[in-house]
XYZ file of C-alpha atoms in Angstrom:
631
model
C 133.088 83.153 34.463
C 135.883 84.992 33.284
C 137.401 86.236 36.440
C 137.417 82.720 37.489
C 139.792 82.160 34.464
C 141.691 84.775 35.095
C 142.426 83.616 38.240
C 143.027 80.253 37.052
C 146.896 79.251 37.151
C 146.535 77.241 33.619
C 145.078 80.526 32.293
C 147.993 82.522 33.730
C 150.328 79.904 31.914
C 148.616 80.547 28.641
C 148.679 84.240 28.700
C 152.443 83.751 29.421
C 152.666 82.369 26.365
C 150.821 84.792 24.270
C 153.219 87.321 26.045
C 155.205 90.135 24.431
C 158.526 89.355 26.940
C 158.056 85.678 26.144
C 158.804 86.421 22.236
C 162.550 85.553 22.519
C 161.953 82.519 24.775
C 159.533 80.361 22.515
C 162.480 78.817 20.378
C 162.963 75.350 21.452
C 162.080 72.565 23.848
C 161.445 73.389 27.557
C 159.843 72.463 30.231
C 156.767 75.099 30.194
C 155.754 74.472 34.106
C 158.523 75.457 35.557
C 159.229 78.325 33.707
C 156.434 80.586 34.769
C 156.646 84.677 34.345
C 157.257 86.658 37.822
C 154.522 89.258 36.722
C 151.791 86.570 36.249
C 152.876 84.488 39.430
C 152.944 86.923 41.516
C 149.357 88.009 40.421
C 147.855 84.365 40.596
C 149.632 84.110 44.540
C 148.360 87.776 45.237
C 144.814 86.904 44.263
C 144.742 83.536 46.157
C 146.169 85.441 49.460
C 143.438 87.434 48.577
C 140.856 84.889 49.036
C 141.850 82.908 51.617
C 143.448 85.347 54.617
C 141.044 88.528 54.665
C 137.568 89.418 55.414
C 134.766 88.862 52.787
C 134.509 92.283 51.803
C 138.031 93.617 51.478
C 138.721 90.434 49.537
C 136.099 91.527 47.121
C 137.456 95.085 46.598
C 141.042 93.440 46.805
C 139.701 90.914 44.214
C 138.233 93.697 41.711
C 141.262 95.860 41.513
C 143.128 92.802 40.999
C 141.471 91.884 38.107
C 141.705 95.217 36.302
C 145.033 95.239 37.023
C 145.517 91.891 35.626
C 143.387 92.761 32.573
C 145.274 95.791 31.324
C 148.298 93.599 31.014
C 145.782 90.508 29.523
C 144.997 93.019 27.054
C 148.608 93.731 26.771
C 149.472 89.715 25.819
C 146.018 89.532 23.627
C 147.590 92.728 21.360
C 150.976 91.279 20.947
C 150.496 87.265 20.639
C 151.430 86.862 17.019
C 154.946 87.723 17.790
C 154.794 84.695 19.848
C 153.370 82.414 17.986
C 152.727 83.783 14.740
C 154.601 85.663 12.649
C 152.872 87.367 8.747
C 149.965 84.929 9.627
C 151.654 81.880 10.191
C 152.211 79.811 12.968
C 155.633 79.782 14.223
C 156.300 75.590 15.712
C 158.549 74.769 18.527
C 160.243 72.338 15.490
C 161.347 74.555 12.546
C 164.925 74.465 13.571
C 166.126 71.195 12.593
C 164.615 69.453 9.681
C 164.769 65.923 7.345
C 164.484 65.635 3.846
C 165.138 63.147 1.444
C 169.128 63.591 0.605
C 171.828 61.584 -0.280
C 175.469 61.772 1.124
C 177.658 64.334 -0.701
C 180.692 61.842 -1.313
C 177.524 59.310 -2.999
C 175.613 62.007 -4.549
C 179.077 63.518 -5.899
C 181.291 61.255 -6.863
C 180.772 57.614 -6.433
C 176.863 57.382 -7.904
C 177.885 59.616 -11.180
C 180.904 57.213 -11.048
C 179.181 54.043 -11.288
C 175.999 55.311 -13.645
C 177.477 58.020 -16.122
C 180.873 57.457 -16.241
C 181.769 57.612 -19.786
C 185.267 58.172 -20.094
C 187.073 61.527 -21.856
C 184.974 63.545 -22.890
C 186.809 66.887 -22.735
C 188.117 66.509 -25.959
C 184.884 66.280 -27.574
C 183.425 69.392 -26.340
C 187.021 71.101 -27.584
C 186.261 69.881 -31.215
C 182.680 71.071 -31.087
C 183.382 74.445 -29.817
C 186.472 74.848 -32.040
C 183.995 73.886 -34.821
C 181.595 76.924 -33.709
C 184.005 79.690 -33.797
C 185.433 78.864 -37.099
C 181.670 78.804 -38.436
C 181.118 82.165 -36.891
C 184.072 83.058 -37.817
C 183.122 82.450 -41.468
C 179.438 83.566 -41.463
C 180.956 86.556 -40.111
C 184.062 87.546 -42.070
C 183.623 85.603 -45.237
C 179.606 85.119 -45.801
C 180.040 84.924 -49.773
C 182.803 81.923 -49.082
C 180.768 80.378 -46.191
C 179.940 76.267 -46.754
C 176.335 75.159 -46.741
C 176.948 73.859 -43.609
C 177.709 76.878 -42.215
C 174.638 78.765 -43.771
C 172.815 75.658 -42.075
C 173.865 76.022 -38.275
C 173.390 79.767 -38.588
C 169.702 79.486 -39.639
C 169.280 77.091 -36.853
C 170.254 79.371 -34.444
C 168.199 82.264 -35.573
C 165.616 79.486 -35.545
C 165.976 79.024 -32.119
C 166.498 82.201 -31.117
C 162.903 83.195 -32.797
C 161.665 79.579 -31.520
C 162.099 78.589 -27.973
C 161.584 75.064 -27.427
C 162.375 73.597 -30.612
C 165.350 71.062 -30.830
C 167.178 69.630 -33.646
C 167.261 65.858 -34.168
C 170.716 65.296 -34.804
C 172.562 65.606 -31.297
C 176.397 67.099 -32.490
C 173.863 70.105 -34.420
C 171.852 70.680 -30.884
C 175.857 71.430 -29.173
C 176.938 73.461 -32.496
C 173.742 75.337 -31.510
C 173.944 76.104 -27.988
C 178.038 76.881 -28.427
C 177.301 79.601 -31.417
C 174.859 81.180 -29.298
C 177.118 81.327 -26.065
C 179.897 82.511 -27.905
C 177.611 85.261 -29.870
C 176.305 86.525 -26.333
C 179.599 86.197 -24.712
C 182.859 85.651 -26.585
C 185.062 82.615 -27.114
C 184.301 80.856 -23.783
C 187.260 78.457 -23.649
C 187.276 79.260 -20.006
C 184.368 77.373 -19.170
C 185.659 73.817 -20.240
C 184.886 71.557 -17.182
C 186.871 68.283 -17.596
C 185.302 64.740 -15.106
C 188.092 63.568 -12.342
C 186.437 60.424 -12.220
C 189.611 58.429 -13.250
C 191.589 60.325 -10.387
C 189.264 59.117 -8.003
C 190.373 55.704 -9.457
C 193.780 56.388 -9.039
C 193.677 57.334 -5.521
C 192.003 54.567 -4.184
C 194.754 52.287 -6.150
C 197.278 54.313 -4.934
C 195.958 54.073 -1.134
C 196.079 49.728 -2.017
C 199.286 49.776 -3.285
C 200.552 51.862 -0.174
C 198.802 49.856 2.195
C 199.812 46.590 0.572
C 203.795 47.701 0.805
C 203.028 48.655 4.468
C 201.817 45.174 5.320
C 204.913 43.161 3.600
C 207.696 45.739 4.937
C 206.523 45.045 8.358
C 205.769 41.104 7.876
C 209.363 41.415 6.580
C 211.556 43.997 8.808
C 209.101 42.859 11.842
C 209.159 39.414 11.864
C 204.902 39.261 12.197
C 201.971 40.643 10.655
C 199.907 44.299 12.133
C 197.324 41.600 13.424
C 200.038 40.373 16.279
C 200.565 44.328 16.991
C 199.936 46.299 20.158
C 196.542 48.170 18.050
C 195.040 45.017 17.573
C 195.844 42.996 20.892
C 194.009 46.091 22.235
C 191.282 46.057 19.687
C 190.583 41.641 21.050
C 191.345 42.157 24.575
C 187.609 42.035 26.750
C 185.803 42.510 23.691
C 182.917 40.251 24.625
C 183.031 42.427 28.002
C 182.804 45.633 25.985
C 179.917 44.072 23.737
C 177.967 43.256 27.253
C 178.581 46.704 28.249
C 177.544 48.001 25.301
C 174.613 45.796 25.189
C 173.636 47.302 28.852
C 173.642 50.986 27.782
C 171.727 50.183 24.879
C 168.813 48.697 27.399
C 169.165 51.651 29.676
C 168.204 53.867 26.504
C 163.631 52.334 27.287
C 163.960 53.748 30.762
C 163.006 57.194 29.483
C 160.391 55.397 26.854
C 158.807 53.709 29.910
C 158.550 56.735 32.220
C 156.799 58.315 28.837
C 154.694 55.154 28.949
C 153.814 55.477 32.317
C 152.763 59.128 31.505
C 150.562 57.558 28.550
C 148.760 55.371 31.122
C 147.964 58.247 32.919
C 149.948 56.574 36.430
C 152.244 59.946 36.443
C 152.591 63.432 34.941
C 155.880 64.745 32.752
C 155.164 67.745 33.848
C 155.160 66.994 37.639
C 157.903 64.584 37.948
C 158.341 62.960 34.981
C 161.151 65.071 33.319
C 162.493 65.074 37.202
C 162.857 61.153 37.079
C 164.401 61.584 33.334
C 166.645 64.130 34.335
C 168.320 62.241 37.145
C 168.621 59.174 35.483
C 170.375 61.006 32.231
C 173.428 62.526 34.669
C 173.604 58.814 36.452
C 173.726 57.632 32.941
C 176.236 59.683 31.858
C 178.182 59.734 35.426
C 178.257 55.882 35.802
C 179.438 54.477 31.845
C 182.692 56.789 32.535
C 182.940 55.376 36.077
C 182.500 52.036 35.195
C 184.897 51.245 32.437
C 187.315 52.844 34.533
C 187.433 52.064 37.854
C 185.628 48.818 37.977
C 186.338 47.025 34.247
C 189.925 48.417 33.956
C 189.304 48.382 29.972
C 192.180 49.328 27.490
C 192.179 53.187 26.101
C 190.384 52.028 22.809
C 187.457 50.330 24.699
C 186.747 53.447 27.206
C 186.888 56.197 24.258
C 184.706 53.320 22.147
C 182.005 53.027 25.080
C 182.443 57.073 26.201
C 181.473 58.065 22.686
C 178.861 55.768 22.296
C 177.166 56.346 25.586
C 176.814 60.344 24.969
C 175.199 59.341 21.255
C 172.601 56.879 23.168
C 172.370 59.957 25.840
C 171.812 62.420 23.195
C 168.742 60.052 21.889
C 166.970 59.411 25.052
C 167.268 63.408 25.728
C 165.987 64.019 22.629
C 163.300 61.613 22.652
C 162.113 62.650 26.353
C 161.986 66.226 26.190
C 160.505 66.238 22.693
C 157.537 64.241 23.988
C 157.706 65.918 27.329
C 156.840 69.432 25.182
C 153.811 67.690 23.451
C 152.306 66.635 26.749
C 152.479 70.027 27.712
C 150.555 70.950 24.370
C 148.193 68.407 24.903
C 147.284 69.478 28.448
C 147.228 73.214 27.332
C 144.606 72.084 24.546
C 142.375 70.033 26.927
C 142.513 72.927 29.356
C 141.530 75.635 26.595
C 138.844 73.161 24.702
C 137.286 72.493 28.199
C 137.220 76.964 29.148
C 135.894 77.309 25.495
C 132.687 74.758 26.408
C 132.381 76.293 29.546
C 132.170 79.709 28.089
C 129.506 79.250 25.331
C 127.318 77.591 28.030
C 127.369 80.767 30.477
C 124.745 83.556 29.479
C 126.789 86.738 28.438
C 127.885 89.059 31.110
C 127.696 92.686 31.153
C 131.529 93.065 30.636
C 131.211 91.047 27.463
C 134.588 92.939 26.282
C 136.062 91.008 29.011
C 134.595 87.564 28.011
C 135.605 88.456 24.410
C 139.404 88.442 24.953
C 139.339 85.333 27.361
C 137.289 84.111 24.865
C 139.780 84.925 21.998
C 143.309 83.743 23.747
C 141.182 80.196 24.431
C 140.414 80.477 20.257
C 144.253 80.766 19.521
C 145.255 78.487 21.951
C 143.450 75.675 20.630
C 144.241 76.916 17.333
C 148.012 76.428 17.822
C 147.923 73.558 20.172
C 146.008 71.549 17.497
C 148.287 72.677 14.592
C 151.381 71.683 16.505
C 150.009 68.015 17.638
C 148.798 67.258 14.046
C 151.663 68.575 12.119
C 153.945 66.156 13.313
C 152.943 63.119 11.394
C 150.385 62.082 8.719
C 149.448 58.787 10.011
C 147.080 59.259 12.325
C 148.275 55.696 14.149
C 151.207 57.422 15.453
C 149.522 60.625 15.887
C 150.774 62.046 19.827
C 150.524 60.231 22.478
C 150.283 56.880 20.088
C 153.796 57.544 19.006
C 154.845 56.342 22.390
C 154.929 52.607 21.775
C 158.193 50.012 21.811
C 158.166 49.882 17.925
C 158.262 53.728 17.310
C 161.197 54.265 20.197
C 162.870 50.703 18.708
C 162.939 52.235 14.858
C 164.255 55.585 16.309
C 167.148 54.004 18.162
C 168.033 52.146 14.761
C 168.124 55.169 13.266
C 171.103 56.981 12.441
C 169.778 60.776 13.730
C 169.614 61.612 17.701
C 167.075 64.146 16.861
C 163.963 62.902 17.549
C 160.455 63.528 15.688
C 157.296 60.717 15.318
C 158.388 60.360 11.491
C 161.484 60.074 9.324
C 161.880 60.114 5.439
C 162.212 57.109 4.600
C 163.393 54.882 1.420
C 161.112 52.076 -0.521
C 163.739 49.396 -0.060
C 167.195 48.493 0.760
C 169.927 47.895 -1.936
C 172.032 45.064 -0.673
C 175.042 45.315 -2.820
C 175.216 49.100 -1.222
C 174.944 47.767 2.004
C 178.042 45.230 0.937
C 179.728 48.142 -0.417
C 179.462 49.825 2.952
C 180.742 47.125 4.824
C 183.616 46.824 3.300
C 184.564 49.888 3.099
C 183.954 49.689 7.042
C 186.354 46.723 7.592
C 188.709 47.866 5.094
C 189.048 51.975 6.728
C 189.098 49.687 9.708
C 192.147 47.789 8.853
C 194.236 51.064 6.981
C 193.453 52.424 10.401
C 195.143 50.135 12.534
C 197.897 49.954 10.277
C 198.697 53.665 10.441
C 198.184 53.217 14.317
C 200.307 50.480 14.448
C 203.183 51.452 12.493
C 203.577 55.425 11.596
C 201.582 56.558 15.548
C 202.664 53.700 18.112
C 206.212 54.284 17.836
C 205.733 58.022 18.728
C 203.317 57.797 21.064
C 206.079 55.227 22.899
C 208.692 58.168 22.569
C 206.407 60.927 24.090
C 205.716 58.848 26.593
C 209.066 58.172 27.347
C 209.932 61.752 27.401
C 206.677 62.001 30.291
C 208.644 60.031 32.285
C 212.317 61.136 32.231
C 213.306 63.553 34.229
C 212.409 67.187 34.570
C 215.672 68.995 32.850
C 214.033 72.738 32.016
C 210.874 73.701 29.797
C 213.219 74.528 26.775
C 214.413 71.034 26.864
C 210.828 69.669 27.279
C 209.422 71.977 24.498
C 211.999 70.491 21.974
C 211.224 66.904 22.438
C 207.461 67.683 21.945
C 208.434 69.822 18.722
C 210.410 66.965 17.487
C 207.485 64.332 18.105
C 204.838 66.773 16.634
C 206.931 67.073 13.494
C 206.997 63.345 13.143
C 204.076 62.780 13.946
C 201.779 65.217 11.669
C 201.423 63.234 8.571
C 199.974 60.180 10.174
C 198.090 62.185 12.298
C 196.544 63.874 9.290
C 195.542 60.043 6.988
C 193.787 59.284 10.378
C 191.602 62.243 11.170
C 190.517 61.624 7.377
C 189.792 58.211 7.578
C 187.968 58.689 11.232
C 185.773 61.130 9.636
C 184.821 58.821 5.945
C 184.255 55.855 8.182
C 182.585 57.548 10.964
C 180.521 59.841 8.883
C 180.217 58.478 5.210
C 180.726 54.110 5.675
C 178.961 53.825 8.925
C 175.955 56.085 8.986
C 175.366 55.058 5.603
C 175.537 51.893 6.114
C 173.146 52.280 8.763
C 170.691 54.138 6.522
C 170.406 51.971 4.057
C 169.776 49.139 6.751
C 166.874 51.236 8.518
C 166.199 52.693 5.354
C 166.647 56.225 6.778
C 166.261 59.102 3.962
C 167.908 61.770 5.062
C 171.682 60.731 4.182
C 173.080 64.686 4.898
C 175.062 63.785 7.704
C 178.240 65.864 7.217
C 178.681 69.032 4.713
C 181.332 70.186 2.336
C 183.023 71.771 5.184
C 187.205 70.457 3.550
C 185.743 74.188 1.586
C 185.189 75.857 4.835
C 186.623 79.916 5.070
C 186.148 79.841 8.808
C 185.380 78.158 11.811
C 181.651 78.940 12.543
C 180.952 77.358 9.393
C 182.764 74.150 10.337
C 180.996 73.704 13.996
C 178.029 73.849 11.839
C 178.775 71.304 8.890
C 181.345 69.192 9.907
C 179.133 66.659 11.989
C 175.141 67.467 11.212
C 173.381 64.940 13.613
C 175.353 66.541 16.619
C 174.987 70.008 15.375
C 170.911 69.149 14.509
C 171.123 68.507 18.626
C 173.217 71.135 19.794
C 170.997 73.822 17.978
C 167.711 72.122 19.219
C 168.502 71.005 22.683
C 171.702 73.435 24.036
C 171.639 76.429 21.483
C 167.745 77.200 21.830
C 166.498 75.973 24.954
C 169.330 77.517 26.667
C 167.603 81.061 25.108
C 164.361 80.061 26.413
C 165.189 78.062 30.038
C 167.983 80.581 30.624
C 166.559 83.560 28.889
C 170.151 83.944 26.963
C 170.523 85.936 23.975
C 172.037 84.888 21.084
C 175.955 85.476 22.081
C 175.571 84.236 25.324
C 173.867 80.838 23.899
C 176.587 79.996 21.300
C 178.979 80.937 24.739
C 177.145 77.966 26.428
C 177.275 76.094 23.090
C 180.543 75.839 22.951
C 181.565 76.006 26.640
C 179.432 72.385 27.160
C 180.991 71.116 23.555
C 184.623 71.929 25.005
C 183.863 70.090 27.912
C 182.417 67.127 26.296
C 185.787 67.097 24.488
C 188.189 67.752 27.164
C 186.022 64.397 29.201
C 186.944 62.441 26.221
C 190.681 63.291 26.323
C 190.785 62.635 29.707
C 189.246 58.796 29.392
C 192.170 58.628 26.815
C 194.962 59.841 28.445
C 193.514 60.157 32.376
C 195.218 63.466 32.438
C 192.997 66.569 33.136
C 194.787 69.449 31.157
C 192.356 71.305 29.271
C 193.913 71.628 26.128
C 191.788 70.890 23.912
C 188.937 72.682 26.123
C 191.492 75.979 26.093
C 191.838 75.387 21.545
C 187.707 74.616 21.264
C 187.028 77.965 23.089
C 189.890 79.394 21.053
C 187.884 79.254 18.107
C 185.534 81.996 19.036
C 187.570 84.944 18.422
C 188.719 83.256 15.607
C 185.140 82.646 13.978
C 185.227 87.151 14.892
C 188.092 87.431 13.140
C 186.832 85.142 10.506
C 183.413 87.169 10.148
C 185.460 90.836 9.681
C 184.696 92.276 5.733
C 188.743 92.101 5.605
C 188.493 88.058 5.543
C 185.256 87.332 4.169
C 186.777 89.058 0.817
C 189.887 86.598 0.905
C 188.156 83.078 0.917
C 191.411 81.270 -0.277
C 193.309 82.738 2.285
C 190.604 81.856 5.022
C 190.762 78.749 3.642
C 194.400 78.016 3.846
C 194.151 79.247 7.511
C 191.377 76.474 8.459
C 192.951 73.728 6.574
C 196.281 74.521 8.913
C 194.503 74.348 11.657
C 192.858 71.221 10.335
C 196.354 69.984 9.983
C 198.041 70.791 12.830
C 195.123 70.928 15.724
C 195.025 67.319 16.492
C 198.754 66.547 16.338
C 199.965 69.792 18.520
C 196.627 68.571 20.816
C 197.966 64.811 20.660
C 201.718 65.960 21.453
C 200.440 67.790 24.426
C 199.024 65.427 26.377
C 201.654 62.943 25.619
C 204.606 64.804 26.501
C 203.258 67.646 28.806
């Protein structure tokens, strides 16, 4: 019985697993049959030459030195599995990497939720009086005790009472303060230093000031322009084919089921992912991606500001059906390992015991682990065992999952008890309103410069210097504006819209961008700037490039950001149909920086690596901008 396993190609694909040299490969989502080990394959094609092109007898002798040979380095795999698979007991799953919790949005949880439900105006000056109070009374139970007041006397007996009694608390609420100050100060000194005033009324201020400045934008151009921004170039672009780009849109959004229904298809047992499923997928994915840059292009002629619209949207949509296909595609080939290694186990305790029962015992025992990871890695994907894998796969799961606003797929979300409405109206205006400041800055602070670069394109050729001045010249105009609209891309992107679209699908997880305006270098800002597309690029490029490529670490953050710089250079190029590789030359760019970042010398000066990021926060998309207008 157990040569016949270990002969068995399924069984030579689960010892691959439970191998030593497979330790470093078992960190994301791949496709497990086509990635088998050259030891183990050439072993399984040895043993079947064996069988089938020599005599009887030598294939019997063949047969028996194969299998010793293949059971020293079974033994081998059986000795080292738990670095595979386990690690201090525990079972290691494919899906550690990326997880969802329930978490609000930093600008909500920070600012605008304490705004609305504990703002309570100054209150700095309180805590001034009530820790000047507490050094004078030290300062009197201290220096003067004969001359101290009762009150005095008081407060200090109630903080030897609480320092003798933990837990107790005093009913009047100024007395629990005097408290806590006199012991602070006892332990540490005067601790002035540690006031911590509320900027609440700033944030106040800023939005008025951003109304104000918007609302003298719109008369001085009613006024000096003769019109309003809504007869503009921006927003004659913004109506032009935009039922064409909604049908378009519409169209991609369909295309996302075709991967659902080849899943389907699996489900209904008609084909196998592992055969040619994830074959089908893969070629429809580059058509996908090939054809929506094509087609806006070269058959729709659509304005700048539809293409980027459409380009952008069609690699999030892509990003969700890979996602969703190759996540499912690994659990059929858990599924398939755990039918294969439930059916060996029957078979086994049938058979009578052979006389290499050592033998049976380790076949035996990888069969045992097998199933015991295979079943912990189905189950441990959801609690509700009516979406359990392969029931998951049904039009309502794949419809909620496209709604959502994550392209990181898994069966089950955190998710909130009910929608608040009048957040959902908050969101939406702040949409349309970052909507309109937008096209205002576009129309009158970017248009006119963009219309002098490209009038400098097209003049003629009189000598780099001369070329290199004009673009310094637009750059320096064209900074400040450049700077209000990478802000207000990234709140309505990241903080109105997602939100928004949380609180619709009632998504939990609300951590779609970090604190990264406090990032010291650049690693950390690939990392927390945008969260969905990092959740994807760690999962799907970062960690199944280690296992389908066998990279290590370096050489995977290489391809990491080598596919990322491309992605970007593609999108400047449906902007400005000009291949120049700018931006794909500044994105690689920011690998020796994140080395020089990571030296002790600037890890110890965090302001300074600071300053340096915000500069190139700054300048990067204007100098980027400039470039492909004018060179």
């Amino acid at each position: 019985m157990t040569e016949k396993f270990l002969k068995d190609k399924d069984f030579i694909k689960i010892q691959r697993l439970n191998s030593p040299n497979n330790a470093e490969k078992r960190k994301s989502l791949t496709q497990t049959d086509i990635d088998i080990d050259k030891l183990t394959s050439q072993l399984a094609n040895h043993s079947n030459k064996n069988t089938t092109s020599i005599s009887q007898n030598d294939d019997d002798n063949n047969n028996a030195e194969f299998d010793g040979k293949l059971l020293v380095n079974h033994a081998q795999f059986v000795k080292s599995r738990y670095k595979v698979r386990y690690r201090n007991d525990r079972i290691i799953s494919y899906f550690d990497d990326v997880d969802f919790e329930y978490r609000p949005s930093i600008l909500d949880g920070s600012i605008n939720e304490p705004f609305r439900m504990s703002f309570e105006g100054p209150t700095l000056e309180k805590e001034i009086k009530i820790k000047e109070k507490a050094k004078r009374s030290q300062l009197r139970r201290e220096m003067f005790p004969n001359i101290a007041s009762k009150e005095d006397l008081d407060n200090n007996n109630n903080t030897q009472s609480t320092d003798s009694q933990i837990g107790t608390t005093s009913s009047n609420e100024q007395s629990e303060d005097l408290t806590e100050v006199e012991t602070a100060i006892a332990n540490n000194g005067y601790i002035h230093e540690h006031l911590v005033s509320n900027f609440s009324g700033l944030y106040v201020a800023l939005w008025m000031a951003i109304g104000l400045g918007v609302l003298r934008c719109v008369v001085d151009n009613y006024i000096d322009e003769d019109g309003s921004v809504m007869n503009g170039e921006i927003m004659t672009f913004l109506r032009t084919d935009l039922f064409k780009v909604g049908f378009v849109d519409l169209c991609m959004y369909l295309c996302m089921y075709f991967p659902f229904f080849i899943h389907w298809l699996a489900k209904k047992n008609i084909l196998r992912w592992n055969s040619i499923g994830w074959k089908i997928v893969s070629v429809f994915e580059f058509c996908f991606f090939i054809g929506f840059i094509y087609l806006p292009e070269h058959v729709l002629n659509f304005h700048w500001i539809a293409k980027i619209f459409l380009f952008l949207h069609s690699l999030v949509l892509l990003m969700k059906m890979h996602s969703f296909a190759f996540y499912n595609g690994y659990l059929w080939s858990i599924k398939e390992e755990l039918d294969y290694s439930t059916n060996a186990l029957a078979k086994i305790e049938k058979e009578p015991p052979t006389v290499e029962h050592a033998k049976d015992s380790e076949v035996k025992e990888i069969f045992e682990k097998s199933v015991e990871f295979c079943t912990f890695e189905l189950n441990s994907q959801t609690h509700d065992e009516t979406q359990k894998f392969p029931k998951n796969i049904n039009v309502w799961n794949f419809f909620e999952f496209t709604m959502f606003p994550t392209i990181v797929y898994q069966i089950e979300y955190p998710r909130t008890d009910r929608i608040r409405w009048s957040y959902v109206l908050e969101k939406i205006c702040a949409i349309f309103g970052t909507i309109f400041i937008m096209v205002l800055n576009a129309q009158i602070f970017m248009y006119p410069i963009a219309e002098r670069a490209l009038l400098v394109r097209g003049s003629e050729w009189t000598g780099l210097i001369v070329r290199l001045s004009h673009w310094a010249r637009i750059l320096i105009d064209i900074i400040p504006s450049f700077i209000v609209m990478y802000l207000l891309v990234f709140y309505l992107i990241w903080d109105a819209i997602l939100n928004c679209i949380a609180e619709l699908s009632r998504f939990g997880d609300r951590y779609f961008y970090g604190d990264w305006w406090n990032c010291v270098s650049w690693d950390e800002f690939s990392r927390i700037w945008n969260i969905p597309v990092h959740k994807f690029l760690l999962r799907h490029v970062y960690h199944s490039s280690i296992s389908a490529f066998n990279f290590n670490k370096a050489q995977a953050t290489l391809f990491t950001f080598f596919l990322s710089s491309v992605i970007h250079e593609l999108s400047m190029y449906v902007i400005f149909k000009r291949m120049r590789l700018y931006i794909f030359f500044f994105q690689m760019l920011q690998l020796p920086l994140v080395a020089i970042g990571n030296t002790p010398q600037m890890k110890e000066r965090t302001i300074i690596g600071n300053a340096i990021f915000w500069a190139g926060i700054c300048m990067g998309p204007s100098v980027l901008c400039s470039l492909y207008l004018t060179i």
